[in-house]
mmCIF file of C-alpha atoms and ligand atoms in Angstrom:
data_model
loop_
_atom_site.group_PDB
_atom_site.id
_atom_site.type_symbol
_atom_site.label_atom_id
_atom_site.label_comp_id
_atom_site.label_asym_id
_atom_site.label_seq_id
_atom_site.Cartn_x
_atom_site.Cartn_y
_atom_site.Cartn_z
ATOM 1 C CA UNK B 57 0.007 0.124 -0.510
ATOM 2 C CA UNK B 58 1.053 3.174 -1.362
ATOM 3 C CA UNK B 59 1.832 5.789 1.881
ATOM 4 C CA UNK B 60 2.517 9.175 1.476
ATOM 5 C CA UNK B 61 5.466 11.041 4.251
ATOM 6 C CA UNK B 62 3.542 12.105 6.846
ATOM 7 C CA UNK B 63 2.000 8.252 7.260
ATOM 8 C CA UNK B 64 5.446 6.510 6.849
ATOM 9 C CA UNK B 65 6.613 9.835 9.102
ATOM 10 C CA UNK B 66 3.318 8.093 12.184
ATOM 11 C CA UNK B 67 4.829 5.192 10.880
ATOM 12 C CA UNK B 68 7.735 5.707 11.760
ATOM 13 C CA UNK B 69 7.183 6.859 15.193
ATOM 14 C CA UNK B 70 6.789 10.632 14.951
ATOM 15 C CA UNK B 71 4.003 9.963 16.002
ATOM 16 C CA UNK B 72 3.698 8.402 19.741
ATOM 17 C CA UNK B 73 3.770 4.994 20.185
ATOM 18 C CA UNK B 74 0.033 4.641 20.058
ATOM 19 C CA UNK B 75 -0.424 5.894 16.688
ATOM 20 C CA UNK B 76 2.659 4.161 15.204
ATOM 21 C CA UNK B 77 0.745 0.773 16.723
ATOM 22 C CA UNK B 78 -2.446 1.899 15.286
ATOM 23 C CA UNK B 79 -0.378 3.294 11.318
ATOM 24 C CA UNK B 80 1.047 -0.574 12.016
ATOM 25 C CA UNK B 81 -2.230 -2.696 11.983
ATOM 26 C CA UNK B 82 -3.771 -0.173 8.919
ATOM 27 C CA UNK B 83 -1.045 -0.713 7.074
ATOM 28 C CA UNK B 84 -0.893 -4.682 7.638
ATOM 29 C CA UNK B 85 -5.277 -4.795 6.678
ATOM 30 C CA UNK B 86 -4.571 -2.807 3.737
ATOM 31 C CA UNK B 87 -1.560 -5.325 2.001
ATOM 32 C CA UNK B 88 -3.821 -8.149 3.626
ATOM 33 C CA UNK B 89 -6.735 -6.316 1.003
ATOM 34 C CA UNK B 90 -4.870 -5.135 -0.871
ATOM 35 C CA UNK B 91 -5.684 -1.695 -0.462
ATOM 36 C CA UNK B 92 -3.977 0.948 -3.493
ATOM 37 C CA UNK B 93 -4.020 4.339 -0.148
ATOM 38 C CA UNK B 94 -5.376 5.677 2.992
ATOM 39 C CA UNK B 95 -7.840 7.777 2.631
ATOM 40 C CA UNK B 96 -9.737 9.792 4.422
ATOM 41 C CA UNK B 97 -12.343 9.167 7.429
ATOM 42 C CA UNK B 98 -15.458 11.748 8.033
ATOM 43 C CA UNK B 99 -16.085 9.324 11.902
ATOM 44 C CA UNK B 100 -15.399 6.357 13.574
ATOM 45 C CA UNK B 101 -17.583 3.850 15.470
ATOM 46 C CA UNK B 102 -16.118 1.369 17.969
ATOM 47 C CA UNK B 103 -17.390 -1.480 18.581
ATOM 48 C CA UNK B 104 -15.326 -3.844 21.984
ATOM 49 C CA UNK B 105 -16.215 -2.284 24.881
ATOM 50 C CA UNK B 106 -18.171 -4.328 26.882
ATOM 51 C CA UNK B 107 -15.266 -6.376 29.991
ATOM 52 C CA UNK B 108 -17.352 -9.030 28.422
ATOM 53 C CA UNK B 109 -16.141 -9.364 25.156
ATOM 54 C CA UNK B 110 -12.878 -7.639 25.296
ATOM 55 C CA UNK B 111 -11.695 -8.712 29.051
ATOM 56 C CA UNK B 112 -7.994 -7.693 30.463
ATOM 57 C CA UNK B 113 -6.877 -8.592 27.438
ATOM 58 C CA UNK B 114 -8.399 -5.826 26.194
ATOM 59 C CA UNK B 115 -7.586 -3.541 28.451
ATOM 60 C CA UNK B 116 -3.868 -4.250 28.218
ATOM 61 C CA UNK B 117 -4.642 -2.713 24.270
ATOM 62 C CA UNK B 118 -6.775 -0.431 25.317
ATOM 63 C CA UNK B 119 -4.211 1.371 27.876
ATOM 64 C CA UNK B 120 -1.355 0.939 25.617
ATOM 65 C CA UNK B 121 -3.119 3.079 23.511
ATOM 66 C CA UNK B 122 -4.308 5.368 25.610
ATOM 67 C CA UNK B 123 -0.797 6.704 27.033
ATOM 68 C CA UNK B 124 0.116 9.003 24.481
ATOM 69 C CA UNK B 125 -2.846 8.456 20.849
ATOM 70 C CA UNK B 126 -5.635 10.765 20.530
ATOM 71 C CA UNK B 127 -8.836 10.062 18.078
ATOM 72 C CA UNK B 128 -8.867 13.507 15.619
ATOM 73 C CA UNK B 129 -12.232 12.373 14.196
ATOM 74 C CA UNK B 130 -15.809 12.754 15.430
ATOM 75 C CA UNK B 131 -15.865 9.130 17.406
ATOM 76 C CA UNK B 132 -18.091 6.729 19.428
ATOM 77 C CA UNK B 133 -18.248 3.550 21.205
ATOM 78 C CA UNK B 134 -21.244 0.139 20.983
ATOM 79 C CA UNK B 135 -22.791 -0.424 24.134
ATOM 80 C CA UNK B 136 -20.922 -1.676 27.198
ATOM 81 C CA UNK B 137 -21.440 -4.426 29.716
ATOM 82 C CA UNK B 138 -23.281 -2.972 31.964
ATOM 83 C CA UNK B 139 -25.619 0.678 32.423
ATOM 84 C CA UNK B 140 -23.489 2.619 33.610
ATOM 85 C CA UNK B 141 -25.502 4.734 36.463
ATOM 86 C CA UNK B 142 -28.503 1.263 37.342
ATOM 87 C CA UNK B 143 -26.091 -1.702 37.002
ATOM 88 C CA UNK B 144 -26.645 -2.822 41.310
ATOM 89 C CA UNK B 145 -29.847 -3.101 39.334
ATOM 90 C CA UNK B 146 -28.756 -5.542 36.263
ATOM 91 C CA UNK B 147 -27.075 -7.729 38.969
ATOM 92 C CA UNK B 148 -23.591 -6.826 37.710
ATOM 93 C CA UNK B 149 -20.434 -7.490 40.625
ATOM 94 C CA UNK B 150 -18.351 -4.644 41.952
ATOM 95 C CA UNK B 151 -15.588 -5.521 40.014
ATOM 96 C CA UNK B 152 -17.225 -5.781 37.101
ATOM 97 C CA UNK B 153 -18.105 -2.844 36.681
ATOM 98 C CA UNK B 154 -14.967 -1.569 38.169
ATOM 99 C CA UNK B 155 -13.748 -3.085 35.011
ATOM 100 C CA UNK B 156 -16.181 -1.378 32.917
ATOM 101 C CA UNK B 157 -15.481 1.623 34.231
ATOM 102 C CA UNK B 158 -11.752 1.487 34.077
ATOM 103 C CA UNK B 159 -12.294 0.677 29.779
ATOM 104 C CA UNK B 160 -14.701 4.046 29.406
ATOM 105 C CA UNK B 161 -12.045 5.821 31.268
ATOM 106 C CA UNK B 162 -9.839 4.086 28.240
ATOM 107 C CA UNK B 163 -11.698 5.152 25.884
ATOM 108 C CA UNK B 164 -12.439 9.038 27.181
ATOM 109 C CA UNK B 165 -8.747 9.096 27.369
ATOM 110 C CA UNK B 166 -8.474 8.928 23.570
ATOM 111 C CA UNK B 167 -11.629 11.497 23.063
ATOM 112 C CA UNK B 168 -13.886 9.259 22.197
ATOM 113 C CA UNK B 169 -17.423 10.238 22.944
ATOM 114 C CA UNK B 170 -18.598 7.779 25.643
ATOM 115 C CA UNK B 171 -22.423 7.578 25.071
ATOM 116 C CA UNK B 172 -22.606 3.670 24.937
ATOM 117 C CA UNK B 173 -24.663 2.244 22.156
ATOM 118 C CA UNK B 174 -24.997 0.656 18.716
ATOM 119 C CA UNK B 175 -28.076 3.365 17.285
ATOM 120 C CA UNK B 176 -24.817 6.220 17.486
ATOM 121 C CA UNK B 177 -26.783 7.198 13.594
ATOM 122 C CA UNK B 178 -29.490 7.432 15.544
ATOM 123 C CA UNK B 179 -27.772 11.007 17.565
ATOM 124 C CA UNK B 180 -24.468 10.988 18.910
ATOM 125 C CA UNK B 181 -21.804 10.182 14.851
ATOM 126 C CA UNK B 182 -24.487 10.552 12.401
ATOM 127 C CA UNK B 183 -23.401 10.397 8.434
ATOM 128 C CA UNK B 184 -24.466 11.548 5.300
ATOM 129 C CA UNK B 185 -24.597 10.415 2.252
ATOM 130 C CA UNK B 186 -20.801 9.818 0.170
ATOM 131 C CA UNK B 187 -19.017 10.188 3.858
ATOM 132 C CA UNK B 188 -16.255 7.725 3.781
ATOM 133 C CA UNK B 189 -16.823 6.122 7.501
ATOM 134 C CA UNK B 190 -14.101 3.177 9.024
ATOM 135 C CA UNK B 191 -17.954 1.965 11.663
ATOM 136 C CA UNK B 192 -17.409 -1.687 13.221
ATOM 137 C CA UNK B 193 -21.311 -2.741 15.229
ATOM 138 C CA UNK B 194 -22.812 -4.618 12.318
ATOM 139 C CA UNK B 195 -25.670 -2.975 12.137
ATOM 140 C CA UNK B 196 -24.627 -0.093 12.786
ATOM 141 C CA UNK B 197 -22.595 -0.281 9.324
ATOM 142 C CA UNK B 198 -24.504 -2.060 7.626
ATOM 143 C CA UNK B 199 -27.683 1.044 8.073
ATOM 144 C CA UNK B 200 -25.042 3.530 7.420
ATOM 145 C CA UNK B 201 -24.591 1.944 4.180
ATOM 146 C CA UNK B 202 -27.665 0.998 2.873
ATOM 147 C CA UNK B 203 -29.586 3.367 4.832
ATOM 148 C CA UNK B 204 -27.813 5.859 4.301
ATOM 149 C CA UNK B 205 -24.945 5.544 1.693
ATOM 150 C CA UNK B 206 -22.181 6.323 3.633
ATOM 151 C CA UNK B 207 -19.253 4.420 2.800
ATOM 152 C CA UNK B 208 -17.576 1.503 5.774
ATOM 153 C CA UNK B 209 -16.104 -1.340 5.324
ATOM 154 C CA UNK B 210 -17.534 -4.286 8.318
ATOM 155 C CA UNK B 211 -14.579 -3.586 10.284
ATOM 156 C CA UNK B 212 -14.084 -4.489 13.969
ATOM 157 C CA UNK B 213 -12.764 -2.843 16.771
ATOM 158 C CA UNK B 214 -8.282 -2.318 17.174
ATOM 159 C CA UNK B 215 -9.176 -1.892 13.116
ATOM 160 C CA UNK B 216 -11.868 1.394 13.972
ATOM 161 C CA UNK B 217 -9.753 2.418 16.621
ATOM 162 C CA UNK B 218 -6.535 2.630 14.735
ATOM 163 C CA UNK B 219 -8.359 4.873 12.054
ATOM 164 C CA UNK B 220 -9.981 6.597 14.961
ATOM 165 C CA UNK B 221 -6.404 7.617 16.040
ATOM 166 C CA UNK B 222 -4.419 7.991 11.995
ATOM 167 C CA UNK B 223 -8.059 9.258 10.737
ATOM 168 C CA UNK B 224 -7.586 7.400 7.857
ATOM 169 C CA UNK B 225 -8.388 3.425 6.369
ATOM 170 C CA UNK B 226 -7.632 1.539 4.007
ATOM 171 C CA UNK B 227 -9.151 2.336 0.478
ATOM 172 C CA UNK B 228 -10.592 -1.800 -0.198
ATOM 173 C CA UNK B 229 -14.130 -3.435 -0.088
ATOM 174 C CA UNK B 230 -17.029 -0.958 0.420
ATOM 175 C CA UNK B 231 -14.755 1.608 0.130
ATOM 176 C CA UNK B 232 -15.359 1.463 -4.496
ATOM 177 C CA UNK B 233 -17.941 1.805 -6.171
ATOM 178 C CA UNK B 234 -17.731 -1.230 -8.111
ATOM 179 C CA UNK B 235 -18.251 -3.532 -4.550
ATOM 180 C CA UNK B 236 -21.769 -1.758 -3.909
ATOM 181 C CA UNK B 237 -23.557 -2.991 -6.193
ATOM 182 C CA UNK B 238 -25.905 -5.766 -5.509
ATOM 183 C CA UNK B 239 -25.401 -9.640 -6.700
ATOM 184 C CA UNK B 240 -28.733 -11.671 -5.330
ATOM 185 C CA UNK B 241 -32.416 -9.926 -5.774
ATOM 186 C CA UNK B 242 -34.631 -10.781 -2.754
ATOM 187 C CA UNK B 243 -38.162 -10.865 -3.837
ATOM 188 C CA UNK B 244 -40.635 -11.024 -0.251
ATOM 189 C CA UNK B 245 -43.928 -12.273 -0.734
ATOM 190 C CA UNK B 246 -45.849 -10.751 2.493
ATOM 191 C CA UNK B 247 -48.416 -9.188 2.986
ATOM 192 C CA UNK B 248 -47.503 -8.493 6.686
ATOM 193 C CA UNK B 249 -43.942 -8.026 6.771
ATOM 194 C CA UNK B 250 -41.748 -9.166 10.339
ATOM 195 C CA UNK B 251 -38.839 -7.897 9.710
ATOM 196 C CA UNK B 252 -36.279 -10.124 12.647
ATOM 197 C CA UNK B 253 -37.855 -12.962 10.324
ATOM 198 C CA UNK B 254 -37.210 -11.646 6.803
ATOM 199 C CA UNK B 255 -33.770 -10.267 8.041
ATOM 200 C CA UNK B 256 -33.407 -14.055 9.679
ATOM 201 C CA UNK B 257 -33.987 -14.971 6.556
ATOM 202 C CA UNK B 258 -32.482 -12.833 4.291
ATOM 203 C CA UNK B 259 -29.266 -13.321 5.876
ATOM 204 C CA UNK B 260 -29.380 -17.346 5.981
ATOM 205 C CA UNK B 261 -29.573 -17.693 2.179
ATOM 206 C CA UNK B 262 -27.599 -14.930 0.831
ATOM 207 C CA UNK B 263 -23.918 -14.987 3.462
ATOM 208 C CA UNK B 264 -22.495 -11.853 2.457
ATOM 209 C CA UNK B 265 -23.654 -10.680 -0.398
ATOM 210 C CA UNK B 266 -24.474 -7.764 -1.378
ATOM 211 C CA UNK B 267 -29.181 -8.295 -1.306
ATOM 212 C CA UNK B 268 -31.275 -5.587 -3.649
ATOM 213 C CA UNK B 269 -35.221 -6.093 -1.892
ATOM 214 C CA UNK B 270 -38.470 -6.853 -3.724
ATOM 215 C CA UNK B 271 -41.424 -5.904 -2.713
ATOM 216 C CA UNK B 272 -41.305 -4.604 0.775
ATOM 217 C CA UNK B 273 -40.922 -0.750 2.020
ATOM 218 C CA UNK B 274 -39.291 0.050 5.088
ATOM 219 C CA UNK B 275 -39.635 2.889 8.423
ATOM 220 C CA UNK B 276 -36.329 4.080 9.637
ATOM 221 C CA UNK B 277 -36.876 1.742 12.178
ATOM 222 C CA UNK B 278 -37.859 -1.235 9.517
ATOM 223 C CA UNK B 279 -34.475 -0.858 8.393
ATOM 224 C CA UNK B 280 -32.429 -1.098 11.846
ATOM 225 C CA UNK B 281 -34.391 -4.464 12.051
ATOM 226 C CA UNK B 282 -33.484 -5.427 9.296
ATOM 227 C CA UNK B 283 -29.669 -4.266 8.796
ATOM 228 C CA UNK B 284 -28.906 -5.256 12.538
ATOM 229 C CA UNK B 285 -30.808 -9.360 11.899
ATOM 230 C CA UNK B 286 -29.058 -9.588 8.204
ATOM 231 C CA UNK B 287 -25.963 -9.045 9.950
ATOM 232 C CA UNK B 288 -26.248 -11.953 12.677
ATOM 233 C CA UNK B 289 -27.634 -14.609 10.241
ATOM 234 C CA UNK B 290 -25.073 -13.829 7.065
ATOM 235 C CA UNK B 291 -22.470 -10.954 7.832
ATOM 236 C CA UNK B 292 -23.985 -8.246 5.633
ATOM 237 C CA UNK B 293 -22.905 -5.060 5.369
ATOM 238 C CA UNK B 294 -25.275 -3.617 2.848
ATOM 239 C CA UNK B 295 -28.198 -4.101 1.194
ATOM 240 C CA UNK B 296 -31.025 -1.913 -1.364
ATOM 241 C CA UNK B 297 -34.575 -1.876 -1.132
ATOM 242 C CA UNK B 298 -36.334 -0.842 -3.916
ATOM 243 C CA UNK B 299 -37.266 2.801 -3.907
ATOM 244 C CA UNK B 300 -36.016 2.964 -0.243
ATOM 245 C CA UNK B 301 -32.765 3.280 -0.130
ATOM 246 C CA UNK B 302 -30.512 5.972 -2.020
ATOM 247 C CA UNK B 303 -28.251 3.815 -4.380
ATOM 248 C CA UNK B 304 -31.028 0.486 -5.001
ATOM 249 C CA UNK B 305 -30.389 0.927 -9.001
ATOM 250 C CA UNK B 306 -32.990 -1.363 -10.859
ATOM 251 C CA UNK B 307 -30.544 -0.904 -13.922
ATOM 252 C CA UNK B 308 -28.473 -3.043 -11.529
ATOM 253 C CA UNK B 309 -30.325 -6.218 -11.023
ATOM 254 C CA UNK B 310 -30.309 -7.397 -14.528
ATOM 255 C CA UNK B 311 -28.949 -10.769 -14.777
ATOM 256 C CA UNK B 312 -28.864 -11.567 -10.414
ATOM 257 C CA UNK B 313 -30.377 -14.434 -8.902
ATOM 258 C CA UNK B 314 -33.385 -14.505 -8.229
ATOM 259 C CA UNK B 315 -33.956 -15.660 -4.175
ATOM 260 C CA UNK B 316 -38.108 -15.491 -3.567
ATOM 261 C CA UNK B 317 -38.957 -14.854 0.380
ATOM 262 C CA UNK B 318 -42.776 -15.824 1.426
ATOM 263 C CA UNK B 319 -44.381 -16.984 4.640
ATOM 264 C CA UNK B 320 -43.544 -20.699 4.767
ATOM 265 C CA UNK B 321 -39.742 -19.190 4.463
ATOM 266 C CA UNK B 322 -40.489 -16.709 7.758
ATOM 267 C CA UNK B 323 -42.748 -19.660 9.505
ATOM 268 C CA UNK B 324 -39.044 -21.896 8.637
ATOM 269 C CA UNK B 325 -36.808 -18.788 10.585
ATOM 270 C CA UNK B 326 -39.443 -18.575 13.675
ATOM 271 C CA UNK B 327 -38.873 -22.431 14.322
ATOM 272 C CA UNK B 328 -34.574 -21.952 13.703
ATOM 273 C CA UNK B 329 -35.108 -19.275 15.880
ATOM 274 C CA UNK B 330 -36.809 -20.843 19.043
ATOM 275 C CA UNK B 331 -35.906 -23.019 21.253
ATOM 276 C CA UNK B 332 -36.632 -22.496 24.484
ATOM 277 C CA UNK B 333 -39.934 -21.505 26.541
ATOM 278 C CA UNK B 334 -41.240 -19.915 29.718
ATOM 279 C CA UNK B 335 -38.887 -16.669 29.514
ATOM 280 C CA UNK B 336 -37.265 -14.514 32.427
ATOM 281 C CA UNK B 337 -35.410 -12.357 30.272
ATOM 282 C CA UNK B 338 -38.115 -10.420 28.313
ATOM 283 C CA UNK B 339 -36.024 -7.972 25.875
ATOM 284 C CA UNK B 340 -36.030 -5.017 24.206
ATOM 285 C CA UNK B 341 -34.606 -2.643 22.237
ATOM 286 C CA UNK B 342 -31.703 -4.786 19.872
ATOM 287 C CA UNK B 343 -29.904 -2.037 17.852
ATOM 288 C CA UNK B 344 -30.626 0.048 20.948
ATOM 289 C CA UNK B 345 -34.892 1.797 20.236
ATOM 290 C CA UNK B 346 -35.033 4.896 18.745
ATOM 291 C CA UNK B 347 -37.346 7.780 20.338
ATOM 292 C CA UNK B 348 -40.401 6.453 17.710
ATOM 293 C CA UNK B 349 -39.414 2.956 19.074
ATOM 294 C CA UNK B 350 -39.999 3.979 21.998
ATOM 295 C CA UNK B 351 -42.906 6.616 21.758
ATOM 296 C CA UNK B 352 -44.641 3.149 20.360
ATOM 297 C CA UNK B 353 -43.929 1.453 23.200
ATOM 298 C CA UNK B 354 -45.624 3.553 25.473
ATOM 299 C CA UNK B 355 -49.092 4.443 23.483
ATOM 300 C CA UNK B 356 -49.833 0.169 23.360
ATOM 301 C CA UNK B 357 -48.368 -0.113 27.062
ATOM 302 C CA UNK B 358 -50.124 3.284 28.694
ATOM 303 C CA UNK B 359 -52.532 2.510 31.054
ATOM 304 C CA UNK B 360 -52.948 -1.570 30.811
ATOM 305 C CA UNK B 361 -51.061 -3.246 34.102
ATOM 306 C CA UNK B 362 -47.721 -4.785 34.886
ATOM 307 C CA UNK B 363 -48.636 -8.912 34.701
ATOM 308 C CA UNK B 364 -46.002 -11.815 34.309
ATOM 309 C CA UNK B 365 -43.043 -12.173 36.667
ATOM 310 C CA UNK B 366 -40.488 -11.921 33.910
ATOM 311 C CA UNK B 367 -38.082 -9.295 33.934
ATOM 312 C CA UNK B 368 -37.985 -6.996 31.214
ATOM 313 C CA UNK B 369 -35.198 -4.395 29.868
ATOM 314 C CA UNK B 370 -35.981 -2.252 27.444
ATOM 315 C CA UNK B 371 -32.112 -1.334 25.900
ATOM 316 C CA UNK B 372 -31.377 2.073 24.522
ATOM 317 C CA UNK B 373 -28.880 4.566 25.244
ATOM 318 C CA UNK B 374 -28.802 7.577 27.038
ATOM 319 C CA UNK B 375 -29.210 10.127 24.304
ATOM 320 C CA UNK B 376 -31.931 8.346 23.103
ATOM 321 C CA UNK B 377 -33.436 8.043 26.827
ATOM 322 C CA UNK B 378 -32.909 12.205 26.464
ATOM 323 C CA UNK B 379 -35.802 12.546 24.332
ATOM 324 C CA UNK B 380 -38.697 11.020 25.822
ATOM 325 C CA UNK B 381 -38.696 10.727 30.096
ATOM 326 C CA UNK B 382 -41.841 10.765 29.949
ATOM 327 C CA UNK B 383 -42.519 7.426 27.408
ATOM 328 C CA UNK B 384 -40.273 5.935 29.355
ATOM 329 C CA UNK B 385 -41.739 6.734 32.610
ATOM 330 C CA UNK B 386 -44.440 4.838 30.695
ATOM 331 C CA UNK B 387 -42.190 1.449 30.692
ATOM 332 C CA UNK B 388 -40.427 2.200 33.892
ATOM 333 C CA UNK B 389 -43.717 0.443 34.989
ATOM 334 C CA UNK B 390 -42.968 -2.481 32.942
ATOM 335 C CA UNK B 391 -39.998 -3.413 33.372
ATOM 336 C CA UNK B 392 -36.151 -1.361 33.203
ATOM 337 C CA UNK B 393 -35.226 1.136 31.143
ATOM 338 C CA UNK B 394 -31.606 0.241 30.097
ATOM 339 C CA UNK B 395 -29.119 1.736 28.346
ATOM 340 C CA UNK B 396 -25.169 1.344 27.562
ATOM 341 C CA UNK B 397 -25.533 -1.804 27.168
ATOM 342 C CA UNK B 398 -28.018 -4.373 25.630
ATOM 343 C CA UNK B 399 -28.906 -8.335 26.867
ATOM 344 C CA UNK B 400 -26.430 -9.535 24.695
ATOM 345 C CA UNK B 401 -23.091 -7.959 25.422
ATOM 346 C CA UNK B 402 -24.205 -7.615 29.829
ATOM 347 C CA UNK B 403 -23.185 -11.331 31.361
ATOM 348 C CA UNK B 404 -27.565 -12.413 31.591
ATOM 349 C CA UNK B 405 -25.872 -16.374 31.875
ATOM 350 C CA UNK B 406 -25.337 -14.832 35.396
ATOM 351 C CA UNK B 407 -29.129 -14.267 36.226
ATOM 352 C CA UNK B 408 -30.970 -15.773 33.243
ATOM 353 C CA UNK B 409 -31.217 -18.988 30.832
ATOM 354 C CA UNK B 410 -34.257 -18.231 29.078
ATOM 355 C CA UNK B 411 -35.609 -15.044 27.237
ATOM 356 C CA UNK B 412 -37.421 -13.743 25.219
ATOM 357 C CA UNK B 413 -36.548 -10.725 22.324
ATOM 358 C CA UNK B 414 -38.421 -9.685 19.045
ATOM 359 C CA UNK B 415 -35.038 -8.812 17.324
ATOM 360 C CA UNK B 416 -33.422 -11.241 15.074
ATOM 361 C CA UNK B 417 -30.149 -10.585 15.660
ATOM 362 C CA UNK B 418 -30.510 -11.469 19.247
ATOM 363 C CA UNK B 419 -31.968 -14.415 18.825
ATOM 364 C CA UNK B 420 -28.524 -15.793 16.850
ATOM 365 C CA UNK B 421 -26.107 -14.136 19.378
ATOM 366 C CA UNK B 422 -28.449 -15.061 22.841
ATOM 367 C CA UNK B 423 -27.811 -19.647 22.890
ATOM 368 C CA UNK B 424 -23.993 -18.438 21.818
ATOM 369 C CA UNK B 425 -22.343 -16.002 23.897
ATOM 370 C CA UNK B 426 -25.583 -15.403 26.903
ATOM 371 C CA UNK B 427 -25.663 -19.379 27.068
ATOM 372 C CA UNK B 428 -29.660 -18.759 26.382
ATOM 373 C CA UNK B 429 -32.233 -20.400 25.127
ATOM 374 C CA UNK B 430 -34.365 -18.702 22.875
ATOM 375 C CA UNK B 431 -38.657 -17.444 22.695
ATOM 376 C CA UNK B 432 -39.345 -15.333 19.738
ATOM 377 C CA UNK B 433 -41.357 -12.825 19.451
ATOM 378 C CA UNK B 434 -43.128 -9.522 17.649
ATOM 379 C CA UNK B 435 -43.367 -6.921 19.426
ATOM 380 C CA UNK B 436 -46.244 -7.145 19.941
ATOM 381 C CA UNK B 437 -46.067 -10.473 20.458
ATOM 382 C CA UNK B 438 -44.073 -9.705 24.322
ATOM 383 C CA UNK B 439 -46.031 -6.358 24.436
ATOM 384 C CA UNK B 440 -49.235 -9.088 25.435
ATOM 385 C CA UNK B 441 -46.982 -11.350 27.700
ATOM 386 C CA UNK B 442 -46.328 -8.499 30.084
ATOM 387 C CA UNK B 443 -49.729 -6.547 29.967
HETATM 388 FE FE1 LIG E 749 -26.753 -3.232 19.696
HETATM 389 FE FE2 LIG E 749 -26.625 -5.675 21.197
HETATM 390 FE FE3 LIG E 749 -28.135 -5.635 19.132
HETATM 391 S S1 LIG E 749 -25.050 -4.224 20.380
HETATM 392 S S2 LIG E 749 -27.302 -4.677 17.809
HETATM 393 S S3 LIG E 749 -28.498 -4.384 21.023
HETATM 394 S S4 LIG E 749 -26.502 -6.890 20.575
#
């Protein structure tokens, strides 16, 4: 990969050890993927925040970078392993809380915005069409690519952090226009679409290919759900929806393979996801709930009585929570409003064995990352369990 004189100097350590480490990482990535050069980024979003997922090894890496490095573009963080204010109510141990706070402090020293959320595009880090980004978090980067029309690869946490420190990323993959074209047409034949099930069925069928959807008209929140489920069931980092997403070009689909998804595929997806019954935890907000979703939940629950004894979590970002305090008060009589974290990256396995969710992404991760049996329900189905 070609490096400018300035980039060579960073690699030689002239901007300190942290920047040198970051540049080494970018050069290694660039060489692996045969990038020709580094290109400037407008922002970064980092995964690798929860103590449950990065442990002491991750802390060591962050501490060494935080000695003398700083990010030089707007950079945000994925959910951490606990609600930073109400971790005791979540049953988090003091030791876990201490190590988690330390991780967030390290990111803070690096200059990162520490509002921990997987929906930065809803408030703290809003990308624009055509911008080059280095985003980790599979659901967020797919949303940025597909719904916004910004450009990012499916970064890992260290690669995104290195890019944030240098302000550049290797130019390969989805940064190049020719790699953003659809490779398979997905024709949806459904009267009513459950976007978690559709995302799961589509992701399982297409893997990492770029789908071009026909037959759906999703809202912004439904696109968020679809992006997350496809990123988890497959490894989709970019998708197009005819008439909806900015880069969907009907001319680009000629001659492509076509897949049809209908009712039977949704039933098959549901059966695959559902592995348990009698949930001990009912969790909504994967990806983090938006203001509109919180308003919708509050309007459906207002005036109703709480029933059942499963614990209930509504996961969102602190930024979103600050915009709808009255609605959150309604939700609070049905469960806990959990900020900064989610049902996957906090150690729920220490307290629960069966979790119910409406998220296609959470359904994929709950068994392996949290040792949970899973109950899948639509949002309305979950609300019926608690009201
Ligand atoms: Fe977000 Fe956690 Fe789901 S990070 S996308 S709520 S698994």
